[in-house]
Short mmCIF file of C-alpha atoms in Angstrom, two decimals:
data_model
loop_
_atom_site.label_atom_id
_atom_site.label_comp_id
_atom_site.label_asym_id
_atom_site.label_seq_id
_atom_site.Cartn_x
_atom_site.Cartn_y
_atom_site.Cartn_z
CA HIS M 1 39.65 27.15 99.63
CA GLY M 2 38.18 26.72 96.04
CA MET M 3 41.09 27.99 94.98
CA ALA M 4 43.48 25.82 96.02
CA GLU M 5 41.08 22.81 95.35
CA ASN M 6 41.28 23.77 91.81
CA GLN M 7 44.96 24.05 91.71
CA THR M 8 45.35 20.50 92.97
CA ALA M 9 43.06 19.37 90.07
CA ILE M 10 45.61 19.55 87.43
CA ASN M 11 45.15 17.79 84.00
CA PRO M 12 47.81 15.28 83.97
CA GLU M 13 48.04 16.05 80.15
CA HIS M 14 48.92 19.65 81.11
CA LEU M 15 51.95 18.19 82.87
CA PRO M 16 54.80 18.56 80.02
CA GLU M 17 53.86 22.29 79.36
CA LEU M 18 54.01 23.12 83.23
CA PHE M 19 57.33 21.16 83.36
CA GLU M 20 58.44 23.05 80.47
CA ALA M 21 57.77 26.37 81.86
CA PHE M 22 59.43 25.54 84.83
CA LEU M 23 62.82 24.29 82.93
CA SER M 24 61.86 27.96 80.98
CA GLY M 25 64.67 29.93 82.87
CA ASN M 26 62.18 32.68 82.13
CA ASN M 27 61.34 34.15 86.22
CA GLU M 28 57.74 34.83 85.79
CA ARG M 29 56.52 31.48 84.00
CA ILE M 30 58.91 29.79 86.38
CA LYS M 31 56.94 31.32 89.60
CA GLN M 32 53.73 30.27 88.30
CA SER M 33 54.64 26.76 87.47
CA THR M 34 56.21 26.68 90.86
CA SER M 35 52.97 27.05 92.73
CA LEU M 36 50.67 25.24 90.84
CA LEU M 37 53.19 22.52 90.97
CA ARG M 38 53.58 22.53 94.81
CA ALA M 39 49.72 22.29 95.20
CA TYR M 40 49.91 19.56 92.94
CA ILE M 41 52.50 17.12 94.62
CA LYS M 42 50.37 17.24 98.13
CA ASN M 43 47.68 15.04 96.14
CA LEU M 44 47.80 11.29 95.77
CA ASN M 45 46.50 11.58 92.19
CA CYS M 46 50.20 13.18 91.32
CA LEU M 47 51.75 10.21 91.87
CA ASN M 48 50.46 7.95 88.30
CA PRO M 49 51.78 10.81 86.37
CA LEU M 50 55.17 12.22 87.81
CA LEU M 51 55.82 8.08 87.71
CA SER M 52 55.17 7.44 84.25
CA ILE M 53 57.48 10.78 83.27
CA LEU M 54 60.05 9.47 85.61
CA THR M 55 60.16 5.93 83.72
CA SER M 56 59.17 6.78 79.93
CA SER M 57 60.35 10.45 79.25
CA GLU M 58 62.91 11.05 76.69
CA ASN M 59 63.79 14.36 78.02
CA PRO M 60 66.48 13.84 81.33
CA GLY M 61 65.10 17.57 82.36
CA TYR M 62 61.98 16.07 83.10
CA LYS M 63 62.56 13.03 84.17
CA GLN M 64 64.83 14.64 86.79
CA LEU M 65 62.16 17.49 87.69
CA ALA M 66 59.69 14.42 88.27
CA ALA M 67 61.97 12.92 90.64
CA VAL M 68 62.66 16.15 92.40
CA LEU M 69 58.60 16.34 93.23
CA LEU M 70 58.26 12.89 93.91
CA LYS M 71 60.70 13.13 96.72
CA LYS M 72 59.26 16.39 98.17
CA ASN M 73 55.88 14.48 99.75
CA ILE M 74 56.29 10.80 99.56
CA GLY M 75 56.76 9.75 102.75
CA ASN M 76 52.95 11.47 103.60
CA LEU M 77 51.87 10.00 100.24
CA TYR M 78 52.92 6.70 100.83
CA LEU M 79 50.93 6.45 104.21
CA GLN M 80 47.84 7.40 102.61
CA MET M 81 48.10 4.58 99.95
CA GLN M 82 46.36 1.44 99.55
CA PRO M 83 48.69 -1.53 100.07
CA ASN M 84 48.74 -2.62 96.48
CA ASP M 85 49.52 0.83 94.92
CA ARG M 86 52.36 0.78 97.85
CA VAL M 87 53.73 -2.21 96.56
CA TYR M 88 53.59 -1.37 92.42
CA LEU M 89 55.32 2.22 93.21
CA LYS M 90 58.13 0.25 95.37
CA THR M 91 58.95 -1.92 92.30
CA VAL M 92 58.55 1.02 89.99
CA LEU M 93 60.97 2.58 91.86
CA LEU M 94 63.49 -0.01 92.13
CA GLU M 95 63.42 -1.28 88.32
CA GLN M 96 63.76 2.11 87.34
CA TYR M 97 66.56 2.86 89.60
CA PHE M 98 68.52 -0.47 87.99
CA SER M 99 67.81 0.96 84.81
CA PRO M 100 70.65 3.08 82.49
CA GLN M 101 70.48 6.57 83.17
CA SER M 102 71.88 9.47 84.18
CA THR M 103 73.62 9.60 87.79
CA ARG M 104 71.56 12.50 88.94
CA VAL M 105 68.22 11.27 87.79
CA ASN M 106 69.45 8.25 89.51
CA LYS M 107 70.58 9.40 92.53
CA SER M 108 67.52 11.27 93.40
CA ILE M 109 65.22 8.12 92.74
CA GLY M 110 67.42 6.43 95.31
CA VAL M 111 66.69 9.16 97.71
CA ILE M 112 63.09 8.78 97.40
CA ILE M 113 63.33 5.01 98.14
CA GLY M 114 65.33 5.95 100.99
CA ASP M 115 62.53 7.95 102.30
CA ILE M 116 59.92 5.67 101.58
CA ALA M 117 62.15 3.11 103.75
CA LYS M 118 61.98 5.35 106.13
CA VAL M 119 58.48 5.07 106.65
CA ALA M 120 57.69 1.57 105.13
CA LEU M 121 60.47 -0.09 107.65
CA PRO M 122 58.86 0.58 110.81
CA LEU M 123 55.36 -0.56 109.57
CA GLY M 124 57.28 -3.78 108.69
CA GLU M 125 56.87 -3.47 105.11
CA TRP M 126 59.10 -3.58 102.29
CA SER M 127 62.23 -5.97 103.78
CA GLU M 128 62.07 -7.26 100.14
CA LEU M 129 64.31 -4.49 99.45
CA PHE M 130 67.23 -5.72 101.09
CA VAL M 131 66.44 -8.69 99.06
CA ALA M 132 66.12 -6.91 95.60
CA ILE M 133 69.76 -5.13 96.28
CA SER M 134 71.70 -8.19 97.56
CA SER M 135 70.62 -9.73 94.70
CA LYS M 136 72.25 -7.20 92.75
CA MET M 137 75.26 -8.58 94.91
CA GLY M 138 75.35 -11.90 93.61
CA ALA M 139 78.76 -13.65 92.53
CA GLY M 140 77.21 -13.04 88.48
CA SER M 141 77.06 -9.39 88.84
CA SER M 142 78.61 -6.97 86.94
CA GLU M 143 80.71 -4.31 89.38
CA ASN M 144 78.54 -1.81 87.95
CA ASP M 145 75.13 -3.65 89.31
CA LYS M 146 77.35 -4.18 92.47
CA ALA M 147 77.93 -0.51 93.21
CA SER M 148 74.82 0.90 92.18
CA GLY M 149 73.16 -1.99 94.38
CA LEU M 150 75.46 -0.32 97.31
CA LYS M 151 75.12 3.31 95.98
CA LEU M 152 71.37 2.63 97.15
CA LEU M 153 71.47 0.96 100.04
CA SER M 154 73.67 4.00 101.55
CA LEU M 155 70.72 6.38 100.15
CA VAL M 156 67.85 4.12 102.20
CA ILE M 157 70.19 3.14 105.62
CA GLU M 158 71.09 7.88 104.73
CA GLY M 159 66.84 8.03 104.78
CA ALA M 160 65.66 5.04 107.66
CA GLY M 161 68.59 5.41 109.98
CA SER M 162 67.43 3.90 113.30
CA ASN M 163 64.38 2.28 111.81
CA LEU M 164 67.19 0.04 109.96
CA GLU M 165 67.71 -1.75 113.96
CA LYS M 166 65.99 -4.90 113.14
CA HIS M 167 68.47 -5.33 109.95
CA PHE M 168 71.70 -4.27 111.45
CA GLN M 169 72.88 -7.89 111.65
CA GLU M 170 71.96 -9.18 108.33
CA LEU M 171 73.72 -5.22 106.65
CA HIS M 172 76.42 -6.01 109.02
CA ASP M 173 76.95 -9.28 107.47
CA PHE M 174 76.29 -8.07 104.18
CA LEU M 175 78.95 -5.13 103.97
CA LEU M 176 81.39 -6.89 105.65
CA THR M 177 81.60 -9.35 103.18
CA SER M 178 81.61 -5.90 100.48
CA ILE M 179 84.55 -4.09 101.66
CA GLN M 180 86.49 -7.30 102.78
CA GLN M 181 85.93 -9.74 99.48
CA GLU M 182 85.02 -7.34 96.80
CA ASN M 183 88.68 -6.14 94.53
CA SER M 184 87.21 -3.04 93.06
CA MET M 185 87.76 0.37 94.72
CA ASN M 186 84.80 1.74 93.79
CA ILE M 187 82.86 -1.21 95.20
CA LYS M 188 84.49 -0.94 99.09
CA VAL M 189 84.16 2.87 99.13
CA GLN M 190 80.24 2.28 98.46
CA ALA M 191 80.58 -0.58 101.14
CA TYR M 192 82.41 2.22 102.85
CA LYS M 193 79.54 5.01 102.72
CA CYS M 194 76.99 2.36 103.87
CA VAL M 195 78.89 1.19 107.19
CA LEU M 196 79.56 5.08 108.15
CA HIS M 197 76.01 6.10 107.84
CA ILE M 198 75.56 3.14 110.13
CA LEU M 199 77.95 4.12 112.65
CA GLU M 200 76.38 7.37 113.19
CA PHE M 201 73.10 5.04 114.06
CA LEU M 202 74.88 2.66 116.78
CA TYR M 203 73.71 3.96 120.21
CA GLU M 204 73.34 0.11 121.72
CA GLU M 205 76.09 -1.60 123.02
CA GLU M 206 74.84 -4.47 121.37
CA HIS M 207 74.92 -2.66 118.05
CA ILE M 208 78.00 -1.16 118.84
CA GLN M 209 79.72 -4.42 119.69
CA LEU M 210 78.50 -5.92 116.06
CA TYR M 211 79.91 -3.13 114.00
CA GLN M 212 83.47 -2.90 115.70
CA ASP M 213 84.72 -5.55 113.38
CA LEU M 214 83.73 -2.88 110.86
CA VAL M 215 85.89 0.30 111.95
CA GLU M 216 89.47 -0.93 110.38
CA PRO M 217 88.30 -1.84 106.99
CA VAL M 218 86.34 1.61 107.12
CA LEU M 219 89.59 2.88 107.91
CA ARG M 220 91.76 1.44 105.72
CA VAL M 221 89.32 2.07 102.98
CA LEU M 222 90.14 5.97 103.71
CA LEU M 223 93.68 6.10 103.78
CA GLN M 224 94.08 4.50 100.60
CA LEU M 225 91.44 7.19 99.58
CA VAL M 226 93.83 9.98 100.93
CA SER M 227 96.79 8.11 99.77
CA GLN M 228 95.70 8.08 96.05
CA GLN M 229 94.29 11.82 96.60
CA GLN M 230 96.70 12.90 93.97
CA ALA M 231 95.32 11.02 91.24
CA SER M 232 91.49 11.35 92.40
CA GLN M 233 88.35 13.01 91.33
CA GLY M 234 85.74 14.85 93.32
CA GLU M 235 83.49 12.10 94.36
CA ASP M 236 86.65 10.81 96.48
CA ASP M 237 86.76 13.79 98.27
CA GLU M 238 82.83 13.50 99.31
CA ALA M 239 83.81 10.02 100.46
CA VAL M 240 86.94 11.14 102.18
CA PHE M 241 85.14 14.18 104.36
CA LEU M 242 82.45 11.99 105.23
CA GLY M 243 84.63 9.84 106.45
CA PHE M 244 86.57 12.50 108.97
CA ASP M 245 83.00 13.80 109.94
CA VAL M 246 81.21 9.99 111.25
CA ILE M 247 85.17 9.36 112.87
CA MET M 248 84.51 12.77 114.56
CA ASN M 249 80.97 12.60 115.37
CA VAL M 250 81.50 9.26 117.27
CA VAL M 251 84.66 10.58 119.18
CA GLU M 252 82.18 13.17 120.28
CA SER M 253 79.60 10.91 121.31
CA GLU M 254 79.43 8.59 124.51
CA SER M 255 80.26 5.73 122.01
CA GLN M 256 83.46 3.97 122.85
CA LEU M 257 83.27 2.40 119.16
CA MET M 258 86.51 4.07 117.58
CA ASN M 259 88.52 4.12 121.04
CA PRO M 260 91.40 1.12 119.97
CA PHE M 261 92.05 2.71 116.62
CA LEU M 262 92.52 6.20 117.82
CA PRO M 263 95.93 6.19 118.13
CA GLN M 264 97.10 4.43 115.47
CA LEU M 265 94.79 7.44 113.40
CA VAL M 266 96.37 10.02 115.48
CA THR M 267 99.98 9.26 114.98
CA TYR M 268 99.06 9.07 110.96
CA ILE M 269 97.55 12.46 110.92
CA LEU M 270 100.63 13.44 112.30
CA SER M 271 102.89 11.72 109.62
CA GLU M 272 104.60 12.77 106.95
CA ASN M 273 101.26 10.82 105.13
CA PHE M 274 99.26 13.88 105.85
CA LEU M 275 99.88 16.86 107.72
CA LEU M 276 103.05 17.26 106.55
CA ASN M 277 102.89 16.00 102.85
CA LYS M 278 103.21 18.64 100.67
CA ASN M 279 101.41 17.20 98.34
CA LEU M 280 97.99 17.04 100.18
CA SER M 281 95.00 19.34 99.75
CA THR M 282 94.39 21.54 102.13
CA GLY M 283 90.90 20.71 102.68
CA TYR M 284 92.01 17.18 104.22
CA LYS M 285 94.81 18.56 106.30
CA GLU M 286 91.72 20.96 108.00
CA CYS M 287 89.32 17.78 108.31
CA GLY M 288 92.99 16.26 109.70
CA LEU M 289 93.51 19.15 112.37
CA ASP M 290 89.69 19.01 113.36
CA PHE M 291 89.93 15.91 114.19
CA LEU M 292 92.65 16.30 116.37
CA GLY M 293 91.08 19.06 118.23
CA VAL M 294 87.80 16.60 118.45
CA VAL M 295 89.83 14.30 119.32
CA ALA M 296 92.20 16.54 122.45
CA GLU M 297 88.44 17.88 123.40
CA ASN M 298 86.71 14.57 124.01
CA ARG M 299 89.29 11.54 124.42
CA MET M 300 92.54 13.34 125.70
CA THR M 301 94.27 10.59 127.40
CA VAL M 302 94.77 9.09 123.54
CA LEU M 303 97.30 12.44 123.38
CA THR M 304 99.04 13.26 127.07
CA LYS M 305 99.60 9.66 128.05
CA ASP M 306 101.99 9.31 125.25
CA ALA M 307 104.73 11.10 125.82
CA GLU M 308 106.19 10.78 122.20
CA VAL M 309 102.73 11.46 120.59
CA LEU M 310 102.13 14.61 122.78
CA GLU M 311 105.72 15.91 121.40
CA LYS M 312 105.36 15.34 117.74
CA LEU M 313 101.55 16.76 117.99
CA ILE M 314 103.45 20.11 119.31
CA GLN M 315 106.54 19.87 117.02
CA VAL M 316 103.95 19.28 113.95
CA LEU M 317 101.62 22.20 114.75
CA PHE M 318 104.17 24.20 115.18
CA THR M 319 105.59 23.02 112.23
CA LEU M 320 102.24 23.87 109.92
CA VAL M 321 102.34 27.35 111.47
CA SER M 322 105.64 28.33 110.50
CA GLN M 323 105.50 27.05 106.77
CA ASP M 324 105.16 28.91 103.94
CA LYS M 325 101.68 30.92 102.91
CA ASN M 326 102.43 30.36 98.72
CA SER M 327 101.55 26.78 98.63
CA LYS M 328 99.58 25.86 95.36
CA PHE M 329 96.78 24.79 97.59
CA ASP M 330 96.58 27.85 99.32
CA GLU M 331 95.63 30.78 96.65
CA ASP M 332 91.59 31.04 97.07
CA GLU M 333 91.49 29.64 100.43
CA GLU M 334 89.49 31.90 103.00
CA GLU M 335 91.39 30.13 106.05
CA SER M 336 95.08 29.23 105.71
CA ILE M 337 96.41 25.79 106.99
CA GLN M 338 98.76 28.18 109.59
CA ASP M 339 95.54 30.07 110.91
CA VAL M 340 93.88 26.32 111.56
CA ALA M 341 96.74 25.16 113.22
CA LEU M 342 97.34 28.14 115.47
CA TYR M 343 93.57 27.80 116.40
CA LEU M 344 94.39 24.42 117.37
CA ILE M 345 97.41 25.26 119.20
CA GLU M 346 95.28 28.14 121.13
CA ASP M 347 92.90 24.94 121.94
CA ILE M 348 95.54 22.54 122.67
CA ALA M 349 96.94 25.14 125.34
CA VAL M 350 93.23 25.72 126.94
CA THR M 351 92.62 21.85 126.93
CA LEU M 352 95.67 20.05 128.12
CA PRO M 353 97.18 19.72 131.18
CA LYS M 354 99.76 22.71 131.88
CA ARG M 355 102.80 20.61 133.06
CA LYS M 356 102.94 17.93 129.80
CA ILE M 357 102.78 21.12 127.19
CA TYR M 358 104.74 23.45 128.81
CA LYS M 359 108.37 21.78 127.86
CA HIS M 360 106.98 21.48 124.02
CA PHE M 361 105.91 24.75 123.71
CA LYS M 362 108.54 26.53 124.59
CA GLN M 363 111.26 24.26 123.11
CA ASN M 364 109.35 24.92 120.00
CA LEU M 365 108.22 28.12 120.36
CA GLN M 366 112.15 28.60 121.08
CA ILE M 367 112.90 27.16 117.52
CA LEU M 368 110.23 29.41 115.71
CA PHE M 369 111.84 32.72 116.98
CA SER M 370 115.07 32.03 116.14
CA SER M 371 114.43 31.28 112.70
CA GLY M 372 113.78 34.91 112.69
CA GLU M 373 110.54 34.67 110.45
CA GLU M 374 107.86 36.96 110.87
CA TYR M 375 105.99 34.84 113.03
CA HIS M 376 106.86 36.78 115.88
CA LYS M 377 103.15 37.54 116.31
CA ILE M 378 102.43 33.80 117.53
#
């Protein structure tokens, strides 16, 4: 036990050399410094020295490591702190978050703030957090500040989740304004992420009602991201995948939130803009097929009550199965889009009522066989 005591009592002056060892690339030194640092961050005394590196080190690697270490245990440490120390910690972190630095460090600080929010908000502390964020969103704020404010909000929502219930109304009003009135796509996308994270935590009927009017603006942003995908970078991809994930989670849950929008969304996925779009990436198409599978399993009537939609669904799946494999996106894919479409045909054959799908299957199989392709294996 004495050993552990001894280990946590690292002299703050030695932190830089421990950091240097940790980042040295030398396995032995990394191992030693890791075990010392792991013990160190269990103790409340680690906060000031780590904060000091985070705010004033010239070395971006050290800043990032300080942020990662703070993140590890911040919830527990926060609960052990005195009230005025808590206030100091939160003030420093917010100031640091909004000062210019690398995106990685910035995101790590945002995650720490989210983790603190998770324990602080239920205690009735830190409602000023939203004031601080919305002060960055004022009429005179730069686009950059607004985007940073919303990025932080999204990390806080992700961290604090259902502990935000008391704030659902003000968040709703704030996000509705951001997603509808801002012109910048970057800001819209950040607001969209915030809304998506909240949609995952809506269980009460009143909250579901409250957020109903945000679903359409969110879907609009999602479709816009998909349509500009040819020109996009990786970060937009992440936003598209997040959108599909959350929509699927909501459809799989008891919530009726998505129901009014499912027919339009299904029609869009089956259109030339999406599954039949030669230029759309395989990753997006797989998301679209997964979505259709989730709808078939959980909200079957969306597909069966409209004869045209059902016919189109089966026709599109067969079209995908019979496409050439050598499209430019498929080279390094584990599973081709053909495989995924084939699995979905199989699922639909099992889940949807036979009398409704039989004639469409028969018709499409005949077309496929007569095309003389090597797809007889189907």
